[in-house]
Short mmCIF file of C-alpha atoms in Angstrom, two decimals:
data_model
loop_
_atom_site.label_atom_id
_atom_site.label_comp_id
_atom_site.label_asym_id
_atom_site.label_seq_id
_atom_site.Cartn_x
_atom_site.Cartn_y
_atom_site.Cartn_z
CA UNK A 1 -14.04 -1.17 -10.42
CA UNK A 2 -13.56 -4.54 -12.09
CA UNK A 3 -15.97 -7.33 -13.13
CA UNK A 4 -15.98 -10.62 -11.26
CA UNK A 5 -13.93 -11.52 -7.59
CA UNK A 6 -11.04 -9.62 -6.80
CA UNK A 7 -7.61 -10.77 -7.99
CA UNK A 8 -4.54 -12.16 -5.53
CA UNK A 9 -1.95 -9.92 -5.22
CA UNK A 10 1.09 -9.83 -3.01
CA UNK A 11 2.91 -6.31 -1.14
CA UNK A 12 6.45 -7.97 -0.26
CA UNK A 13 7.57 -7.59 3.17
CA UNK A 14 8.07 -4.00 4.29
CA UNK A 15 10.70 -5.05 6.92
CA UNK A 16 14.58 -5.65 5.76
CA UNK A 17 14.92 -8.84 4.07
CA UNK A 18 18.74 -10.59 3.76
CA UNK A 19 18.97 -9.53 0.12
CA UNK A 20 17.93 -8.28 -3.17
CA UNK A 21 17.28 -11.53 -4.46
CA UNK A 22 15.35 -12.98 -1.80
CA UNK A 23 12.81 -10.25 -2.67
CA UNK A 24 12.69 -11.40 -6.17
CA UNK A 25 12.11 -15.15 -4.92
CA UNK A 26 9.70 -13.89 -3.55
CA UNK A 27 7.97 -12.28 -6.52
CA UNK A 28 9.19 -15.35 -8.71
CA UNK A 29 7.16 -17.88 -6.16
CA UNK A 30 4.34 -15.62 -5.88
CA UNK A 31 3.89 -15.16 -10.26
CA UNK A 32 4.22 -19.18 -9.95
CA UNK A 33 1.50 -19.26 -7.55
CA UNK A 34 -0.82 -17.32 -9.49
CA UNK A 35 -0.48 -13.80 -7.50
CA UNK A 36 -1.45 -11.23 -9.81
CA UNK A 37 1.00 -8.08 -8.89
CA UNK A 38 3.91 -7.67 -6.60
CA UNK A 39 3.82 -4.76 -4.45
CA UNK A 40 7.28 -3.00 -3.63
CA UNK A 41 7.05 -0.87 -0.82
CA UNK A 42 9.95 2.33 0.21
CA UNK A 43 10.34 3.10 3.90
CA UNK A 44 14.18 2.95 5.06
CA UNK A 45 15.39 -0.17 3.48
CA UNK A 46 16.46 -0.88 -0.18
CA UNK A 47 14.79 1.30 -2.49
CA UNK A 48 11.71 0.42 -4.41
CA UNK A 49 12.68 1.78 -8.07
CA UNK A 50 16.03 -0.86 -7.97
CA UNK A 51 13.99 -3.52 -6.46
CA UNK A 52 11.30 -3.46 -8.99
CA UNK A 53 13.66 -3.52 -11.93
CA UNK A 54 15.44 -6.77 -10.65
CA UNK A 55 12.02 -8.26 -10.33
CA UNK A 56 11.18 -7.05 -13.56
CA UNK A 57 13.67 -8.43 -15.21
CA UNK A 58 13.47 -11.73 -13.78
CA UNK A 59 10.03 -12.52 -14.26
CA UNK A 60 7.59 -12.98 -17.26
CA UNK A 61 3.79 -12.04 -16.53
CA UNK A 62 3.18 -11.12 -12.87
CA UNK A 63 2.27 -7.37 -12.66
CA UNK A 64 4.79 -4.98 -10.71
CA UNK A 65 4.06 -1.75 -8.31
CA UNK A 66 4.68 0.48 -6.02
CA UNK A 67 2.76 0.45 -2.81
CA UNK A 68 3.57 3.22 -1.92
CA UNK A 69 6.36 5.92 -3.13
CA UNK A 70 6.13 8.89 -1.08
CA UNK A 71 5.73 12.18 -2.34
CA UNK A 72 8.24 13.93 -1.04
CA UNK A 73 11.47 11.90 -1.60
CA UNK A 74 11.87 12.29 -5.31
CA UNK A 75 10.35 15.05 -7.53
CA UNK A 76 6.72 14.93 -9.39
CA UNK A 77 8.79 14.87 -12.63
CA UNK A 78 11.34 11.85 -11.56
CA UNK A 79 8.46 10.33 -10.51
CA UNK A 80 7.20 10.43 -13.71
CA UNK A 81 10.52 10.13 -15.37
CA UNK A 82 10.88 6.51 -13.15
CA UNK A 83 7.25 5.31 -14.10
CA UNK A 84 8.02 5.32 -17.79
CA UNK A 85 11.11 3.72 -17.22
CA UNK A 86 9.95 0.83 -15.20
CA UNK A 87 6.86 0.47 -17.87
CA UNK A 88 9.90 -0.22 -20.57
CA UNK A 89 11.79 -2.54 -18.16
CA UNK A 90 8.61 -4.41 -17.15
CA UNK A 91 6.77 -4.50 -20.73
CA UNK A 92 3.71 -2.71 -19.25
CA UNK A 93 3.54 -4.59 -15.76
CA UNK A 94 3.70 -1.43 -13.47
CA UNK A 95 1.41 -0.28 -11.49
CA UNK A 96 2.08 3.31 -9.41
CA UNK A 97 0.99 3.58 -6.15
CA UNK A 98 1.77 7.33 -4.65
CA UNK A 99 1.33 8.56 -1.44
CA UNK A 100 2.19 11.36 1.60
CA UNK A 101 3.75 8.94 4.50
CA UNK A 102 4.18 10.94 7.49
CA UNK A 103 6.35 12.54 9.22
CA UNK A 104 8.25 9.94 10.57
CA UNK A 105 9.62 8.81 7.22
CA UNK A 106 9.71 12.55 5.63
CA UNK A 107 11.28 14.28 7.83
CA UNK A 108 12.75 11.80 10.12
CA UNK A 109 14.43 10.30 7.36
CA UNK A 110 14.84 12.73 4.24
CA UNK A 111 14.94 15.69 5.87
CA UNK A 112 11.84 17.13 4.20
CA UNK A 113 9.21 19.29 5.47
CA UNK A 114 6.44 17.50 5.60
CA UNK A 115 3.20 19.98 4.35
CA UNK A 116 0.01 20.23 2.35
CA UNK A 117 0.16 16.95 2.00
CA UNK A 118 -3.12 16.34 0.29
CA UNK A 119 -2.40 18.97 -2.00
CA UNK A 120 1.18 17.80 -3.16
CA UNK A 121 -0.71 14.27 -3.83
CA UNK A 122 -2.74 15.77 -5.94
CA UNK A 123 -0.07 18.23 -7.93
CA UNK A 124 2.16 14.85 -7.84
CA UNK A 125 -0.74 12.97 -10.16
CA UNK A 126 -1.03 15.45 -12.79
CA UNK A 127 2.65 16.28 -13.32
CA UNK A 128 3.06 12.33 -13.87
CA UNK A 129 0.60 12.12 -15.69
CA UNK A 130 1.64 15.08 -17.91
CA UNK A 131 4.95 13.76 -17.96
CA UNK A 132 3.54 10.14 -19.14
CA UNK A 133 1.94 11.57 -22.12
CA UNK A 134 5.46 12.62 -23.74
CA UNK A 135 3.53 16.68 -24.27
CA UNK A 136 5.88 19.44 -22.71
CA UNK A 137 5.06 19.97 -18.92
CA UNK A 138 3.60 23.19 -18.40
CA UNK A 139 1.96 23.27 -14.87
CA UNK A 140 1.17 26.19 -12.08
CA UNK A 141 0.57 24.57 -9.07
CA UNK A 142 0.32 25.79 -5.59
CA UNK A 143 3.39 23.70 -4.77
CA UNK A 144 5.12 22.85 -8.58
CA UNK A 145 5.80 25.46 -11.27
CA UNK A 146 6.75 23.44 -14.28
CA UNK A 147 7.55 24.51 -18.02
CA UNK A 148 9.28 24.16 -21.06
CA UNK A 149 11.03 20.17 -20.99
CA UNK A 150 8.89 17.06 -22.00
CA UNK A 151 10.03 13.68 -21.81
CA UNK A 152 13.48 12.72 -24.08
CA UNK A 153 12.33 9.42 -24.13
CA UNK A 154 9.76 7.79 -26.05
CA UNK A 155 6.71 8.10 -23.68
CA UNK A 156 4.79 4.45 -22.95
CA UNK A 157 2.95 2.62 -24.99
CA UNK A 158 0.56 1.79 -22.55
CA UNK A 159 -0.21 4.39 -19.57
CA UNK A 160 0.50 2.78 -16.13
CA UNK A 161 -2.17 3.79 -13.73
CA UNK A 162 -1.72 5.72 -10.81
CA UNK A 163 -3.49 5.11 -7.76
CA UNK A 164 -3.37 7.10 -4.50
CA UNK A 165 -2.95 5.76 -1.20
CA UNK A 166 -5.06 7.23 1.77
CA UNK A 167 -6.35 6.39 5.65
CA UNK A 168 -8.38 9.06 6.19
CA UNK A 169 -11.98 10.58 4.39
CA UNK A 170 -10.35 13.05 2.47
CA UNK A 171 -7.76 11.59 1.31
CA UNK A 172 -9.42 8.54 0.00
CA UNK A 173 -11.91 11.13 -1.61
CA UNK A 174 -8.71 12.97 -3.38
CA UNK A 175 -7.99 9.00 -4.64
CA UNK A 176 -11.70 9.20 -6.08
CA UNK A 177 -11.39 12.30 -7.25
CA UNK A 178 -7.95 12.59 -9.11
CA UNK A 179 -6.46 9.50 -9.26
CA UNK A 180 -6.86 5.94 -11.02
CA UNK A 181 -7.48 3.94 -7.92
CA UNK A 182 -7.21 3.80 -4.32
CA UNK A 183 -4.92 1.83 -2.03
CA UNK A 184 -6.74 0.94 1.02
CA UNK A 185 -4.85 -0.26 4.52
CA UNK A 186 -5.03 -0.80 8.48
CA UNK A 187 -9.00 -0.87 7.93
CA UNK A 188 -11.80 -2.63 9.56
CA UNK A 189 -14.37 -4.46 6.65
CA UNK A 190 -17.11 -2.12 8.68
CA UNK A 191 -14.21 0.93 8.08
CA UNK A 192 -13.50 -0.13 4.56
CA UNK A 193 -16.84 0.38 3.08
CA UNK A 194 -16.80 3.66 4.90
CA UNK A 195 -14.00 4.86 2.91
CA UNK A 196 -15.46 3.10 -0.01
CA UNK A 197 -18.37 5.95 -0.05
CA UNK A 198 -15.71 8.48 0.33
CA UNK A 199 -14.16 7.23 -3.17
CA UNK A 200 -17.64 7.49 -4.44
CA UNK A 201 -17.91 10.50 -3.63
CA UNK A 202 -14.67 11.91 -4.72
CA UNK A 203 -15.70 10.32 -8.14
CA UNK A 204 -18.50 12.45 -8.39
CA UNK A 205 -16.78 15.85 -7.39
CA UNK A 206 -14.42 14.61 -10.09
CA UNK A 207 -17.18 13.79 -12.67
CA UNK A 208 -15.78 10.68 -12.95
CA UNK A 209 -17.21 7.13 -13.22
CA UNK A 210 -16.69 5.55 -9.88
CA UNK A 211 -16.62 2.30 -11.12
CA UNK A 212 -13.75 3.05 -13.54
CA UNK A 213 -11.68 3.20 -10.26
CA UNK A 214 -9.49 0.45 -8.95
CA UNK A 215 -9.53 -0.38 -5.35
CA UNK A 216 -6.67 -2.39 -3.73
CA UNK A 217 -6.59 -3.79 0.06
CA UNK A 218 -3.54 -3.90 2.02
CA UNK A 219 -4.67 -7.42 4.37
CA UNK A 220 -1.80 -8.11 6.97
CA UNK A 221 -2.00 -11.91 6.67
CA UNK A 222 0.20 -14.91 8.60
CA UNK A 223 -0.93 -18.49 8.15
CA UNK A 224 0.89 -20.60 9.85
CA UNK A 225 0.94 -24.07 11.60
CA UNK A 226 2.21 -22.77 14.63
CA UNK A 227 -1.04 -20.50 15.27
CA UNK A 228 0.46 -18.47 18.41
CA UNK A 229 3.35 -17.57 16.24
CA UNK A 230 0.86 -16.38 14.19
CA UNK A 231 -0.85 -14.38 16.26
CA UNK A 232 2.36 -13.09 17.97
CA UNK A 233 3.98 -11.33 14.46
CA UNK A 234 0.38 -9.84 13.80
CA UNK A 235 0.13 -8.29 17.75
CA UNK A 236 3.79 -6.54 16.99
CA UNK A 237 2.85 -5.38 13.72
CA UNK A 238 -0.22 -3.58 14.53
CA UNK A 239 1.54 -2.53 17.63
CA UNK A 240 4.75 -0.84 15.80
CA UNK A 241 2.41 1.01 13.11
CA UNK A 242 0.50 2.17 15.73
CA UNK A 243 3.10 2.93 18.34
CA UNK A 244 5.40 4.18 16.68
CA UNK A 245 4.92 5.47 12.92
CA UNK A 246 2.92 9.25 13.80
CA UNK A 247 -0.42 9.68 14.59
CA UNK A 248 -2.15 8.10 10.97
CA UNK A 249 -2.58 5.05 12.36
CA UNK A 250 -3.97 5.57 15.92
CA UNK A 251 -6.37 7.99 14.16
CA UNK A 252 -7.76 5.58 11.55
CA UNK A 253 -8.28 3.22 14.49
CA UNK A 254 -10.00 5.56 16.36
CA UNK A 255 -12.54 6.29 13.35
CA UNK A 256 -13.10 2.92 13.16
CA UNK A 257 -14.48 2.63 16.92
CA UNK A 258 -11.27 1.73 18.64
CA UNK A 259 -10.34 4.70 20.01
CA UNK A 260 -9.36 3.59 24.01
CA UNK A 261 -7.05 0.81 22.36
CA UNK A 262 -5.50 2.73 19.99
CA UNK A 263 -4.25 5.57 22.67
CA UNK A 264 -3.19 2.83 25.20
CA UNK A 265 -0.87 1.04 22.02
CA UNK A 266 0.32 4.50 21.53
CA UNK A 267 0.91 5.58 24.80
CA UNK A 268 2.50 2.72 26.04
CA UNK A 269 4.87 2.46 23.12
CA UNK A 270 5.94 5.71 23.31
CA UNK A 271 6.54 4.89 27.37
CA UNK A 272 8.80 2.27 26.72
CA UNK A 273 6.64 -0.21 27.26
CA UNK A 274 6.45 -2.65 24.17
CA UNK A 275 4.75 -5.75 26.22
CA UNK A 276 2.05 -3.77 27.59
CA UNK A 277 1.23 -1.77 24.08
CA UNK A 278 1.08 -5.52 22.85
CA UNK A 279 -1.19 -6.42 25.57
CA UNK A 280 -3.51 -4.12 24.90
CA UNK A 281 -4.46 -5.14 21.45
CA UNK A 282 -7.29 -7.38 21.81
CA UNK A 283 -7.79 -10.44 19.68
CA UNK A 284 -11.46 -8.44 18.37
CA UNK A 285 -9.06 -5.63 16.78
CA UNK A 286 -6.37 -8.57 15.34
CA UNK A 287 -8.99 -9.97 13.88
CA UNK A 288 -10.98 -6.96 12.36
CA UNK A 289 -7.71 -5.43 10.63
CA UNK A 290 -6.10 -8.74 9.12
CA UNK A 291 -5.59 -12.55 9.81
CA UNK A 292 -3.56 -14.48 11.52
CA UNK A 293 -3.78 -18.26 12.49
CA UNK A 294 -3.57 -21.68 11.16
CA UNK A 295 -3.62 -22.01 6.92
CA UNK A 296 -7.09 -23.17 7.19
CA UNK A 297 -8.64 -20.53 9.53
CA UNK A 298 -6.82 -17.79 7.21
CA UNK A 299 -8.42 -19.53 4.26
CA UNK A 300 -11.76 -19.27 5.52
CA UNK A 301 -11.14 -15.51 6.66
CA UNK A 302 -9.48 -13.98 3.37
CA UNK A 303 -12.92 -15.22 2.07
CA UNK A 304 -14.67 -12.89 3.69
CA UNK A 305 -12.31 -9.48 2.82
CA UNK A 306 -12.44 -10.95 -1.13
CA UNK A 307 -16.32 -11.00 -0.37
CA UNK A 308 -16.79 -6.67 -0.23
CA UNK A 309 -18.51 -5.48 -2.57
CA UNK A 310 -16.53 -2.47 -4.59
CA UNK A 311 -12.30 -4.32 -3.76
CA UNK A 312 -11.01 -5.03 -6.86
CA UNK A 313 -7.62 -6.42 -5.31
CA UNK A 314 -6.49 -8.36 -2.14
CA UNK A 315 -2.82 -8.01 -1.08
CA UNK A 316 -1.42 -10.37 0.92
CA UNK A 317 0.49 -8.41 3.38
CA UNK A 318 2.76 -10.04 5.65
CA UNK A 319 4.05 -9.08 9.54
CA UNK A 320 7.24 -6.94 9.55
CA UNK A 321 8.76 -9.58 12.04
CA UNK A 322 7.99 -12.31 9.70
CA UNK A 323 11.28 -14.84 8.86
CA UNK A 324 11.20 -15.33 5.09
CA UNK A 325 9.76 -19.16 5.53
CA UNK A 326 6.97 -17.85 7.29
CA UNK A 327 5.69 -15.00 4.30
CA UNK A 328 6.45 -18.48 1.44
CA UNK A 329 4.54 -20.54 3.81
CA UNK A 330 1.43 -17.48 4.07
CA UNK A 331 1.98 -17.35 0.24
CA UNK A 332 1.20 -20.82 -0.37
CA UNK A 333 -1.25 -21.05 2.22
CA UNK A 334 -3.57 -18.15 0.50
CA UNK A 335 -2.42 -19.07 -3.35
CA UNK A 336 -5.49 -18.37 -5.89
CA UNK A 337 -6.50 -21.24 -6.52
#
């Protein structure tokens, strides 16, 4: 873990935006603003790997990533293949955040049977990682048997990390364990220095120096002057992941001590019943898993996330229902300063 307050950064908007280029605005106004990495996220819209190269190639110094690229979608070795490559557009910016998904995305949407998915994370590090270092790839995995091709490019200069994305005890130990840092999201502070001991810990299995790790927060965050607006994109946001993305979410709620709320959101999504799943988030659970408000009440509260001990990095996250006005108004509005 770094020295000194966490750094900025800033995961562009998950939800369809009207084009390629407004995404790199995005990153352009965010690298002006002093954000220190843009984070490129892959569900079912335009593809991360494309995205990040125009943003790449139109910026100078803000760092690039991906936050996160499933497992499952693209092979350990294209994977790697794609990391070196986007370290050579970027000049060193990236950043690679991996991760399972669920099964909503892996098999609702690639086709893929989605399995072991703690173990393919782990298999998926250390065949990029292999790959990265330019050796031949010989590997016998549970999952990957690899030999006898090494990269027929030039391997990077400098070694982007890799950081693994994880909810849930174990896999935020496998992050502590295997990889170079941690992406943390849809926790409470109290639930985030939970998980924080389970990266400790994973260090240690790993004999590795916990504090050599790199810990990144995913904050949902709205400021706006119209604070029921606010509060309204936050309420569907929570409500979709929850509702309607598997059971990850509802279960990291419920470790977190919200366990009746997080089966009524579920259950009355799955119903039919959007209003009521909406209704039943209650302004104590908006308010522990992001902010969302006026600039100056969002202000005061990303104070307190940047305060944890052991988060290297805050991203401002925005609402998947947020108009692109709204996430450059939220940018501005938490800028470093």
């Amino acid at each position: 873990m770094t020295d000194g307050g966490p750094t900025r950064d800033v995961f562009l908007p998950v939800a369809a935006q009207p084009s390629i280029d407004t995404l790199v605005d995005f990153a352009r106004e965010a690298e002006g603003l002093g954000y220190e990495r843009a984070w490129v996220p892959e569900t079912w819209g335009r593809d991360a790997v494309t995205t990040l190269t125009a943003i790449a190639e139109r910026t100078e110094d803000i760092g690039i990533g991906t936050s996160i690229a499933n497992v499952y979608s693209r092979s350990p070795a294209l994977i790697g293949q794609t990391a070196a490559t986007l370290q050579e557009v970027s000049d060193g910016r990236l950043r690679v955040g991996l991760g399972p998904s669920g099964p909503a995305v892996v098999e609702g949407w690639h086709g893929v049977e989605y399995g072991n998915p703690l173990r393919r994370t782990r298999e998926t590090i250390d065949i990029v990682r292999l790959v990265l270092s330019g050796d031949p790839v010989e590997y016998d995995g549970d999952i990957f048997q690899l030999s006898g091709l090494r990269l027929r490019c030039d391997p990077p200069d400098t070694l982007p990390g890799i950081d693994a994305a994880g909810m849930g005890p174990k896999s935020v130990e496998l992050a502590g364990r295997f990889a170079d840092g941690w992406h943390a999201l849809m926790l409470t502070r109290e639930g985030l220095r939970d998980r924080l001991a389970d990266l400790r810990r994973g260090a240690e299995l790993g004999d590795r120096d916990p504090e050599s790790l790199r810990v990144t927060l995913s904050l949902p965050c709205i400021a706006l002057d119209e604070r029921e607006r606010a509060r309204e994109l936050a309420r569907n946001h929570l409500a979709f992941y929850v509702g309607a993305m598997g059971t990850f979410y509802r279960e990291a709620l419920e470790r977190q001590g919200y366990e009746d709320e997080a089966i009524e959101i579920a259950s009355e999504w799955a119903n039919g019943n959007q209003e009521a799943a909406l209704a039943a988030i209650s302004d104590e659970l908006l308010d522990d898993l992001g902010i969302a408000g006026t600039p100056d009440e969002c202000r005061e509260r990303y104070a307190d996330w940047e305060s944890i001990d052991g988060v290297d990095a805050v991203s401002v996250s925005f609402p998947r229902g947020a108009e692109p006005d709204e996430i450059s108004a939220t940018m501005r509005a938490l800028a470093p300063e």
